[in-house]
Coordinates of C-alpha atoms in Angstrom, one line a residue:
X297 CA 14.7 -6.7 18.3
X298 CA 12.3 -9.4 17.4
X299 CA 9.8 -8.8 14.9
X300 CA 8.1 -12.0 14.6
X301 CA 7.7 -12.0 18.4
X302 CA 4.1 -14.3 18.2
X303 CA 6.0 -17.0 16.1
X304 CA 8.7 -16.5 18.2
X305 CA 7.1 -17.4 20.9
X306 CA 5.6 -20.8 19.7
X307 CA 2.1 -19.4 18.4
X308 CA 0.2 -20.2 15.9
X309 CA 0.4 -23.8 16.4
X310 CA -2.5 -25.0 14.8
X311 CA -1.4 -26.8 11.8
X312 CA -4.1 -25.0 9.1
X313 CA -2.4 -21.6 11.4
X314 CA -0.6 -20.7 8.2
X315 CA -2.5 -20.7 4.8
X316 CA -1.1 -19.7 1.5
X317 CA -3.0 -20.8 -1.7
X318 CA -3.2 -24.7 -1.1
X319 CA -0.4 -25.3 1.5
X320 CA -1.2 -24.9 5.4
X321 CA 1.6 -25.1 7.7
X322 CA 1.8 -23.9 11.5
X323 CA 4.1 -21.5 13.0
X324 CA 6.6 -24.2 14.2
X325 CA 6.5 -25.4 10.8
X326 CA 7.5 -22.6 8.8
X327 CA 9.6 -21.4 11.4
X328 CA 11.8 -25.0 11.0
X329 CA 11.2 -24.3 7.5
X330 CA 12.9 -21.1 7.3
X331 CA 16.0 -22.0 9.5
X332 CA 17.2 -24.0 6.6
X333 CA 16.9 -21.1 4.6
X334 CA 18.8 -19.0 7.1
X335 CA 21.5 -21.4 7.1
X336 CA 21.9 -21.4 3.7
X337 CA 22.0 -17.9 3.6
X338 CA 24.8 -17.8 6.4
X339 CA 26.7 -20.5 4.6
X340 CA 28.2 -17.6 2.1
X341 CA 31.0 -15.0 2.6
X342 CA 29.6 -12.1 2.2
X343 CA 26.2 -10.4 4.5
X344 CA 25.0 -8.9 1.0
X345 CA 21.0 -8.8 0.6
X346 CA 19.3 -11.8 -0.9
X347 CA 16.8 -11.4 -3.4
X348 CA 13.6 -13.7 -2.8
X349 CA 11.2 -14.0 -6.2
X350 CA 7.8 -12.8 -4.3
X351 CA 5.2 -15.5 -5.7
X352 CA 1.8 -15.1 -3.2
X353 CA 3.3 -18.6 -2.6
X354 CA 4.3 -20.6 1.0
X355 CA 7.6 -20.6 -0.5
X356 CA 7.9 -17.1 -0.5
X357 CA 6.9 -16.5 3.1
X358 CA 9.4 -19.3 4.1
X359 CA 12.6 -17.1 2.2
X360 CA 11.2 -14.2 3.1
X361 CA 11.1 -15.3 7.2
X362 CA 14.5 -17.4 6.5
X363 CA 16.2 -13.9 5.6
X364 CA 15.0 -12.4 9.1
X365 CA 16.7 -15.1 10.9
X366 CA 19.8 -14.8 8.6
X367 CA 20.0 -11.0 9.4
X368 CA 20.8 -10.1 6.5
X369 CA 18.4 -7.6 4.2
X370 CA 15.8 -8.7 2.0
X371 CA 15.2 -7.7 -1.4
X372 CA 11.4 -9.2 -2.4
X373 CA 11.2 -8.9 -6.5
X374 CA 7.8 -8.9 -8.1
X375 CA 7.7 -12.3 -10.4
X376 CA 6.0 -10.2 -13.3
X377 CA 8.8 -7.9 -13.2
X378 CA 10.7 -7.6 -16.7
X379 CA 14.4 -8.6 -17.0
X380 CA 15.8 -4.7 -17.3
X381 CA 14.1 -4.2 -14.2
X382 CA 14.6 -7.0 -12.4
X383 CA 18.8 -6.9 -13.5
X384 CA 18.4 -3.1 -12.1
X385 CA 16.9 -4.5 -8.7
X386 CA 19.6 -6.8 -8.5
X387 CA 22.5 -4.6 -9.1
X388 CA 20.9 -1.6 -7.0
X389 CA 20.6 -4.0 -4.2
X390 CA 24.1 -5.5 -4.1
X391 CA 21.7 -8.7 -3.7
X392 CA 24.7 -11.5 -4.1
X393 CA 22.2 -14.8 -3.5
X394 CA 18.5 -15.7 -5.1
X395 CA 16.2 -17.4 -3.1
X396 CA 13.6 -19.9 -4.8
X397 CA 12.8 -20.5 -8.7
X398 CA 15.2 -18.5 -10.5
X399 CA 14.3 -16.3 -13.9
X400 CA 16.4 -17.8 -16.3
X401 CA 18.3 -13.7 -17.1
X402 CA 19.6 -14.2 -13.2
X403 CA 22.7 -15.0 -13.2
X404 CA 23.4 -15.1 -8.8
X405 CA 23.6 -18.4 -7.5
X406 CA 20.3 -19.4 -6.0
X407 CA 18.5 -21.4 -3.3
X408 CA 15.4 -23.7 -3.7
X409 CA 13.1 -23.6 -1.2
X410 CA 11.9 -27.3 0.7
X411 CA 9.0 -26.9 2.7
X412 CA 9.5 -30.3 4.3
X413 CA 13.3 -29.7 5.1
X414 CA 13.9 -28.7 8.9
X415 CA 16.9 -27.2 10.4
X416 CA 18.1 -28.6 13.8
X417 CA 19.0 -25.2 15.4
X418 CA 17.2 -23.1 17.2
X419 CA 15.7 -20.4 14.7
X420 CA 15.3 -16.8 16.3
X421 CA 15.6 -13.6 14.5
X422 CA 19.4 -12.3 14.3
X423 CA 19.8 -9.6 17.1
X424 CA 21.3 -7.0 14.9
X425 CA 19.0 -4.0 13.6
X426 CA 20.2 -3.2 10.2
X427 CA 18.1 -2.7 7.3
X428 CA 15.2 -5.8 7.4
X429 CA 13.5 -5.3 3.9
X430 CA 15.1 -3.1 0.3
X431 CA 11.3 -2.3 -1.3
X432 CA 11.8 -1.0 -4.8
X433 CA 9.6 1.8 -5.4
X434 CA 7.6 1.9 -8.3
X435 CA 10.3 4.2 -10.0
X436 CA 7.4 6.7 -11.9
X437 CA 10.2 9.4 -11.3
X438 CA 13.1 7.6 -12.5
X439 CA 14.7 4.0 -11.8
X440 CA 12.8 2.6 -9.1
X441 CA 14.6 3.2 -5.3
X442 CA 15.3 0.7 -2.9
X443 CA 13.4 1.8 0.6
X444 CA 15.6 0.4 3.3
X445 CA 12.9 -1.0 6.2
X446 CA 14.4 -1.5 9.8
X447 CA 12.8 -4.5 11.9
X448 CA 12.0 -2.0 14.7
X449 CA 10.3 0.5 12.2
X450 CA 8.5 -1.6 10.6
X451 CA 7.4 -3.5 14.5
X452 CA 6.3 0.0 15.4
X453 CA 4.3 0.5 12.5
X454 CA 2.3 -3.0 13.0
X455 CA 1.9 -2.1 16.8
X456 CA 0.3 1.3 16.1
X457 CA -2.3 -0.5 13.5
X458 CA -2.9 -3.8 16.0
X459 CA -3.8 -0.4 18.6
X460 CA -6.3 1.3 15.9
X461 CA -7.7 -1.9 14.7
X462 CA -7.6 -4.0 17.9
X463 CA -6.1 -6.6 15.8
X464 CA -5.3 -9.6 18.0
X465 CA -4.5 -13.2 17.9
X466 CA -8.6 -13.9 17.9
X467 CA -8.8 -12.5 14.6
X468 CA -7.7 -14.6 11.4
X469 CA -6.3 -12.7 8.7
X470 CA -7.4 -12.9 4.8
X471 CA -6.1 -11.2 1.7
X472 CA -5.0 -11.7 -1.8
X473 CA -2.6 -8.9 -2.0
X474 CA 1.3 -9.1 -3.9
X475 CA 4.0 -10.5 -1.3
X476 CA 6.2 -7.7 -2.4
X477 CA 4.9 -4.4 -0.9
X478 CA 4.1 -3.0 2.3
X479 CA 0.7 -3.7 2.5
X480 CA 0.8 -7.9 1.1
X481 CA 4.0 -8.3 2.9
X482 CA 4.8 -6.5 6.3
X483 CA 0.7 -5.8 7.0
X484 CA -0.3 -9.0 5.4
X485 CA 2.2 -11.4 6.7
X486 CA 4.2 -10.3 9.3
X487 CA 1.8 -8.4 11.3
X488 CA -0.1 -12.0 11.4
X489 CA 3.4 -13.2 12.6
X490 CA 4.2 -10.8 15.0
X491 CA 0.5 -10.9 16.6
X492 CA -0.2 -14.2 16.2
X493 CA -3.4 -13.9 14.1
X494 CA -3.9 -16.7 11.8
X495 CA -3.3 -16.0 8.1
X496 CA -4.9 -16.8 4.8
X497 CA -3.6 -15.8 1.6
X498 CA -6.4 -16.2 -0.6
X499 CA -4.0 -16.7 -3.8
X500 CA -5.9 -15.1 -6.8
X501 CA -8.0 -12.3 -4.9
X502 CA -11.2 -13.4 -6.4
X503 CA -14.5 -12.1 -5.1
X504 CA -15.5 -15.6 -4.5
X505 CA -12.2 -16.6 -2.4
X506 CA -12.5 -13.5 -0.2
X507 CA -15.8 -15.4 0.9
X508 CA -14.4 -18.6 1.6
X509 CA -12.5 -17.0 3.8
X510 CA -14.3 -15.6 5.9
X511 CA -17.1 -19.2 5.5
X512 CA -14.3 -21.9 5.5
X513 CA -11.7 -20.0 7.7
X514 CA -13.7 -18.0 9.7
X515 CA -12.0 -14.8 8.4
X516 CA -12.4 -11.6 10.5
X517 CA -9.7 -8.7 8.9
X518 CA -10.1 -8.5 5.1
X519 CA -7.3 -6.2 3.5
X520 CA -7.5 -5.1 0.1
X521 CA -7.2 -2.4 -2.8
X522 CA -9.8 -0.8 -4.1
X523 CA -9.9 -2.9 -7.5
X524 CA -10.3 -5.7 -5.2
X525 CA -13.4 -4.2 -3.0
X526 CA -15.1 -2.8 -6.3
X527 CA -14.7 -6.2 -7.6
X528 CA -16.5 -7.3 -4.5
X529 CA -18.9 -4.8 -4.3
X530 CA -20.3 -6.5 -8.0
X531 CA -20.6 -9.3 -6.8
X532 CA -23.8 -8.9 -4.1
X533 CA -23.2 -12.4 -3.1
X534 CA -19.4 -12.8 -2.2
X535 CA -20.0 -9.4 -0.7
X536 CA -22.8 -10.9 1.5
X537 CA -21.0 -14.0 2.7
X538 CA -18.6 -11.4 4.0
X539 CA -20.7 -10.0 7.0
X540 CA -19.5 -12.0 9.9
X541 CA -15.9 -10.5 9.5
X542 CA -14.9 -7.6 11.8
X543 CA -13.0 -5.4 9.6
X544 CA -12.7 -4.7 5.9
X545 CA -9.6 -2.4 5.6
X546 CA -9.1 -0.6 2.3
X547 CA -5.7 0.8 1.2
X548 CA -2.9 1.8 -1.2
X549 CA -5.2 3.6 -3.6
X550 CA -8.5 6.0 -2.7
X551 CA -11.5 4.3 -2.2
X552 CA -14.6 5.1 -4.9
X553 CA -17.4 7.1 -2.6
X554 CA -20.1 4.4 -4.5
X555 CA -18.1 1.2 -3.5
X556 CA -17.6 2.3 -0.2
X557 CA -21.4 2.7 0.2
X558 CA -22.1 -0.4 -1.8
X559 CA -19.9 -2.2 0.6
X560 CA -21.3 -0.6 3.6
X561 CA -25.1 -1.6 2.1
X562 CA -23.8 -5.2 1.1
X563 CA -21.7 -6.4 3.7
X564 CA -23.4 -4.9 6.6
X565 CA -20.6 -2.4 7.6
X566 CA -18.6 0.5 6.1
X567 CA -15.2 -0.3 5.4
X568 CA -11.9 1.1 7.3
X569 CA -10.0 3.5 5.0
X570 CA -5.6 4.1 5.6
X571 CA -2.6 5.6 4.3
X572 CA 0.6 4.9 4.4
X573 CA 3.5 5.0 2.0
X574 CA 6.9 2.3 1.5
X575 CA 9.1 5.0 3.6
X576 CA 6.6 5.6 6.3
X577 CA 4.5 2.1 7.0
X578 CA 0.9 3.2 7.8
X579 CA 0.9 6.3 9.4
X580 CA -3.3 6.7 9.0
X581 CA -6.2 4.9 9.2
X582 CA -9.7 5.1 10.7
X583 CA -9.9 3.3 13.9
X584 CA -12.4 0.2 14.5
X585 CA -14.2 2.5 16.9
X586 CA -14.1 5.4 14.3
X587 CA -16.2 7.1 12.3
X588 CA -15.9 5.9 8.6
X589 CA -16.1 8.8 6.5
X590 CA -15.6 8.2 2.4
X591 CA -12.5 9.2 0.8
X592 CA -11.3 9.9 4.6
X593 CA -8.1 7.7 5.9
X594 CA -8.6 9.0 10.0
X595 CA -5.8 10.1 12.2
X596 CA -2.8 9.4 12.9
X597 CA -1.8 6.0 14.8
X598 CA 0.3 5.5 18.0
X599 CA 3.7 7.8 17.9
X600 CA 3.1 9.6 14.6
X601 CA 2.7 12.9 14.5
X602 CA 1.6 14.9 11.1
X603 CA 1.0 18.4 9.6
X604 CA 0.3 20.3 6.5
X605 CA 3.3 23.1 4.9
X606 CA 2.5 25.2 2.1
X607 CA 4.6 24.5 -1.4
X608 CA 4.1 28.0 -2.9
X609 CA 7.5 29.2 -3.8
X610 CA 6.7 32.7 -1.6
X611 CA 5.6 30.7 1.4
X612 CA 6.9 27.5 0.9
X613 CA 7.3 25.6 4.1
X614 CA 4.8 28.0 6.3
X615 CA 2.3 25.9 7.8
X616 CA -1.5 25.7 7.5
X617 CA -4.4 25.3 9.0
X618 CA -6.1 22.1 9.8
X619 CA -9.8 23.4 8.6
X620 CA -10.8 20.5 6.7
X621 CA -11.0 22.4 3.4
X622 CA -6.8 24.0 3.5
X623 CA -4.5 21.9 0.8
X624 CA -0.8 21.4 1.4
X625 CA 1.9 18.8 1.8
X626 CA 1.3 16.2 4.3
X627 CA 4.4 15.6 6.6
X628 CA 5.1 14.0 9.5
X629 CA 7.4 12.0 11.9
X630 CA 6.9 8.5 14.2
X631 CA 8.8 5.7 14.5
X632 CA 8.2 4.0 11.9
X633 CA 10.0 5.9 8.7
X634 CA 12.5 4.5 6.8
X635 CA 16.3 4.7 7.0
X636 CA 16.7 6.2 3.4
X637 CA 17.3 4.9 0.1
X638 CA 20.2 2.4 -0.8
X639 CA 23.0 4.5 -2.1
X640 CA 21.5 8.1 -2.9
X641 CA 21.8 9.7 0.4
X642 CA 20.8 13.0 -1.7
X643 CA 17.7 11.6 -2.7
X644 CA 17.2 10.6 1.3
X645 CA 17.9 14.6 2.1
X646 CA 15.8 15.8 -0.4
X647 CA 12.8 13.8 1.9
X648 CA 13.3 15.7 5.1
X649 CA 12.6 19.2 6.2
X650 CA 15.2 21.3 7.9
X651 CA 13.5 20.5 11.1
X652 CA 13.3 16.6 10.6
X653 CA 9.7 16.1 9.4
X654 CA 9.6 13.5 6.4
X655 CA 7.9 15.2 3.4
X656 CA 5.6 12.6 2.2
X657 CA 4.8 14.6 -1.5
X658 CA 1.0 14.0 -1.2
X659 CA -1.1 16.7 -0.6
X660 CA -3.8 16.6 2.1
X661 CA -6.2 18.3 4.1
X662 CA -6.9 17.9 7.4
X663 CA -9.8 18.7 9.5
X664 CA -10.6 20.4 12.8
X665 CA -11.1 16.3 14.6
X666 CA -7.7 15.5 13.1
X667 CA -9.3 13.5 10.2
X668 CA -7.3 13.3 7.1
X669 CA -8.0 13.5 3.1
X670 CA -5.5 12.6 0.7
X671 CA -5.8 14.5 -2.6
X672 CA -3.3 12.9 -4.1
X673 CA 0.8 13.2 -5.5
X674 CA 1.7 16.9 -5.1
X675 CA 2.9 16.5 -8.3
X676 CA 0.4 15.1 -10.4
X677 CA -2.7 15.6 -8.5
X678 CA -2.7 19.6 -7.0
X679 CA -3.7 21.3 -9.8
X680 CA -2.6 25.1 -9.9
X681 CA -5.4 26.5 -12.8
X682 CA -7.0 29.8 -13.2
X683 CA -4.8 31.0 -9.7
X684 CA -6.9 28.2 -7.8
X685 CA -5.3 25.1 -6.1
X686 CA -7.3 21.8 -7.0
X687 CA -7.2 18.7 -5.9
X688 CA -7.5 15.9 -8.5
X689 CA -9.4 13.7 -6.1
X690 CA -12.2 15.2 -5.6
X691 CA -13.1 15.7 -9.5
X692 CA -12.5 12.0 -9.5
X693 CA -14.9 11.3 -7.2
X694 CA -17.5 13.8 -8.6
X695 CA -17.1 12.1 -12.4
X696 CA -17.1 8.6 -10.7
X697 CA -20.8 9.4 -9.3
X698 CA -22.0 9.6 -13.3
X699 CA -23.6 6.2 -14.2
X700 CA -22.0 6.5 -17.5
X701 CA -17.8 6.3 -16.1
X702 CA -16.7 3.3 -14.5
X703 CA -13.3 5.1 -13.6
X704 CA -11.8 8.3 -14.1
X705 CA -8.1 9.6 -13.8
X706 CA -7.6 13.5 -13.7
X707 CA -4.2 15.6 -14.4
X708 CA -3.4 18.4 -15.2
X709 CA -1.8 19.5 -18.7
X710 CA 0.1 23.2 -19.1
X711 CA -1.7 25.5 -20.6
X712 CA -1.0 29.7 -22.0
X713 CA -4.4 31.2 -20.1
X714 CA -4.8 28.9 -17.2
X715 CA -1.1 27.9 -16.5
X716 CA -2.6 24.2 -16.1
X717 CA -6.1 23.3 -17.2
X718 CA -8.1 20.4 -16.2
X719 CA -8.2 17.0 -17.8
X720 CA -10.4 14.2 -17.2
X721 CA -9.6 10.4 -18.6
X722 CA -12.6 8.3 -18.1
X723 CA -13.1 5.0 -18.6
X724 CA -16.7 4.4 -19.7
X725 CA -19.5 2.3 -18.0
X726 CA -21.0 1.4 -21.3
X727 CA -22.7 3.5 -23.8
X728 CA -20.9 6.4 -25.1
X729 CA -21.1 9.9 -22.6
X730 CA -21.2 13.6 -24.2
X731 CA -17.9 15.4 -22.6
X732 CA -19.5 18.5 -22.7
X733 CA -22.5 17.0 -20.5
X734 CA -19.9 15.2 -18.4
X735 CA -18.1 19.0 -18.3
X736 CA -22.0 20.8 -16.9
X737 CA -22.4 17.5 -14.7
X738 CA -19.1 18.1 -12.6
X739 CA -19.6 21.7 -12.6
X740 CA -23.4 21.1 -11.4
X741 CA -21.3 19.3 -8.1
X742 CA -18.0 21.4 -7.4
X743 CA -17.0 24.7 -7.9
X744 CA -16.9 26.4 -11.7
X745 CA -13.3 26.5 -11.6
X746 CA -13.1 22.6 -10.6
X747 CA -14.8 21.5 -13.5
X748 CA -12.6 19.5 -16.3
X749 CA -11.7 21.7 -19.5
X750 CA -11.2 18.3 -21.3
X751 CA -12.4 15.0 -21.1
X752 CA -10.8 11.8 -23.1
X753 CA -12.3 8.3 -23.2
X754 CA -9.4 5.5 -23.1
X755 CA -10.0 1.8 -22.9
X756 CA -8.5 1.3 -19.6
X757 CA -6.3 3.3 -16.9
X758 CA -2.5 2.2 -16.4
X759 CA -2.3 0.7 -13.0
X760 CA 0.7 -1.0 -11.2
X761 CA 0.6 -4.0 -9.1
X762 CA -1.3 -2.3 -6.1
X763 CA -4.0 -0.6 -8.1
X764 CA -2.6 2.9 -8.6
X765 CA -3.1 4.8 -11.4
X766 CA 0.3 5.7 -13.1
X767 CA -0.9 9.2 -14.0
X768 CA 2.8 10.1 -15.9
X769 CA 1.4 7.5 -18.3
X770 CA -1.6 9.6 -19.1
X771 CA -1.3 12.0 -22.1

């Protein structure tokens, strides 16, 4: 099972083919690159995963490439992680080996990476399909998991997006996204390395180096989060120099309805909205041919299959209508799922319905065409108040469209009459707002019963690395 199967096969020869930051290397080059790190990694005694420090750095994509070739799993660990959870990565992992710079609270013997050294064997991917990649989840339910990523899941995954996206080796690549998640590292650097796309990593993602990209490199793809795009979307002229690309692709947190039509007025196109989770690679997204609908991330790509199942305890698991307006728990199965997290196999149970579907723990609806809406965590964003099901997302997106919030984060709080009332936390665009006006201006927009009962200014939202709100901070 190759994965890499474009730098495999001697693409991406160009020598600028591979840009991260400063450095530029081609295929061949990192490739050579990388077999020293395999064979350094093959030199211990034990097949234990090695943990790679995930700097948006060349570096980092050699490791990350030399542990594919090694066969042996990779752990990638954030470089702003803290040492208690970085030691609990470590020790979760079994990770006996730590490739490039090493924190000075690691104690494993390490590896520094030479971009100039070259192995004299032939490098090709090991042939065994084991777990590839141990992503740590963000852990807002407890100590973050390790999501164990086969090659072959996550080759499926990139197939079915290079289908919806008709992502090929004619397009070039750009983003500025973390080399430690799904989206920076299998979509933004392997799926350049398995189709052979040239790739820049833009380092910082900057408004202004998302259009050098695209002027200097002749970008077509753009990835990024929406703190990225709303950053672009402020900035008319970056946005502007970013018109001759093909695609802008959006993910890993909604999109704001008003940068999504700032985008669509500045750049000349609407951007392409997905979904997609660490257990699951992308398993939505609006097709380059599709319509691109706000707050909509499309149908399902090639081999995934999905559909809604109530949570309420006297019908939970009955399923429900695709009508564009029904709530439930989006599910589904493809080939590109996980194969469970590292040591809690109850944990990996707990994931799948009786009849194999993979409960994703979002709530969605999804429309007569097969489009899909995300609301948001079952958890944290299907609100159960006054005996009415809400989503937080679409409260969001109705305070967003006030001139006087900037961003807005909705939960909801327990409470005697309602058994959960609405709360809105808003992060203001500049002069103060009246909550009870921003109460009667949501209300004015959705439905009585959708309208916040609270509404708190804070200075910022809490985020993690990928531009999610961490709701379970919010109180």
């Amino acid at each position: 099972m190759t994965l890499l199967r474009a730098l495999a096969e001697g693409a991406l020869d160009d020598p600028d083919a591979i840009r991260v930051g400063d450095t530029a290397m081609s295929g061949p080059e990192l490739l050579g690159a990388a077999a020293v790190v395999a064979d350094q990694i093959r030199e211990r005694s034990d097949d234990n995963p090695v943990a790679v420090l995930a700097e948006p750095t060349a570096q980092t994509v050699v490791g990350m490439v030399g542990g594919l070739l090694a066969g042996v799993p990779v752990v990638p660990v954030p470089p702003d992680t803290g040492p208690g959870e970085r030691g609990h990565v470590i020790a979760d992992s079994g990770a006996t080996l730590w490739i490039g710079d090493r924190p000075h609270d690691v104690a494993l013997p390490s590896r520094k990476i030479d971009l100039n050294r070259r192995s004299g064997d032939v490098a090709r991917e090991a042939p065994n399909d084991g777990p590839a990649l141990v992503l740590y989840t963000s852990g807002t339910t407890g100590a973050p998991k390790g999501v164990l990523l086969s090659r072959r899941a996550m080759a499926a995954g990139l197939d079915g997006l290079a289908d919806a996206w008709d992502w090929t080796a004619q397009d070039t690549l750009a983003h500025g996204l973390p080399l430690f998640h799904v989206h920076g590292l299998v979509l933004g650097v392997f799926g350049a390395l398995r189709i052979g796309s040239p790739l820049v990593h833009v380092g910082r993602p900057k408004p202004s180096a998302y259009a050098a990209a695209v002027r200097d490199h002749g970008a077509t793809l753009l990835f990024g989060v929406p703190t990225i795009w709303s950053r672009i979307a402020a900035d008319p002229e970056a946005a502007a120099a970013l018109r001759p690309a093909r695609l802008l692709v959006s993910g890993s947190a909604p999109l704001p309805v008003s940068v999504f039509e700032q985008l669509r007025e500045l750049t000349g196109q609407a951007p392409v909205e997905r979904y997609g989770m660490s257990e699951t690679m992308i398993t939505l997204s609006v097709r380059a041919d599709g319509e691109r609908r706000p707050g909509w991330v499309g149908v399902p790509v090639a081999g995934v299959e999905t559909r809604l199942a109530s949570t309420d305890e006297e019908d939970e698991g009955e399923l429900l209508p695709h009508d564009g307006e029904t709530i439930g728990e989006l599910q589904l199965r493809g080939p590109g799922l996980f194969d469970g997290y590292l040591g809690r196999p109850e944990a990996t149970a707990a994931t799948w319905t009786p009849d194999r579907w993979f409960r994703t723990g979002d709530a969605a609806v999804i429309d007569e065409g097969g489009y899909h809406r995300i609301v948001g965590r079952r958890s944290v964003d299907l609100i159960k108040t006054g005996g009415y099901r809400v989503g937080a997302g679409e409260i969001e997106t109705a305070l967003l469209e006030h001139e006087g919030i900037r961003e807005a984060a909705v939960v909801g709080e327990p409470d005697n009459d309602l058994g959960q009332r609405i709360v809105a936390h808003v992060v203001l665009a500049g002069d103060p707002v009246d909550p009870e006006e921003v109460i009667a201006f949501v209300a004015d927009r959705l439905s009585a019963h959708k309208r916040p009962r609270e509404v708190r200014v804070v200075d910022a939202l809490p985020r993690n690395a990928m531009g999610k709100v961490q709701k379970a901070r919010l109180s």
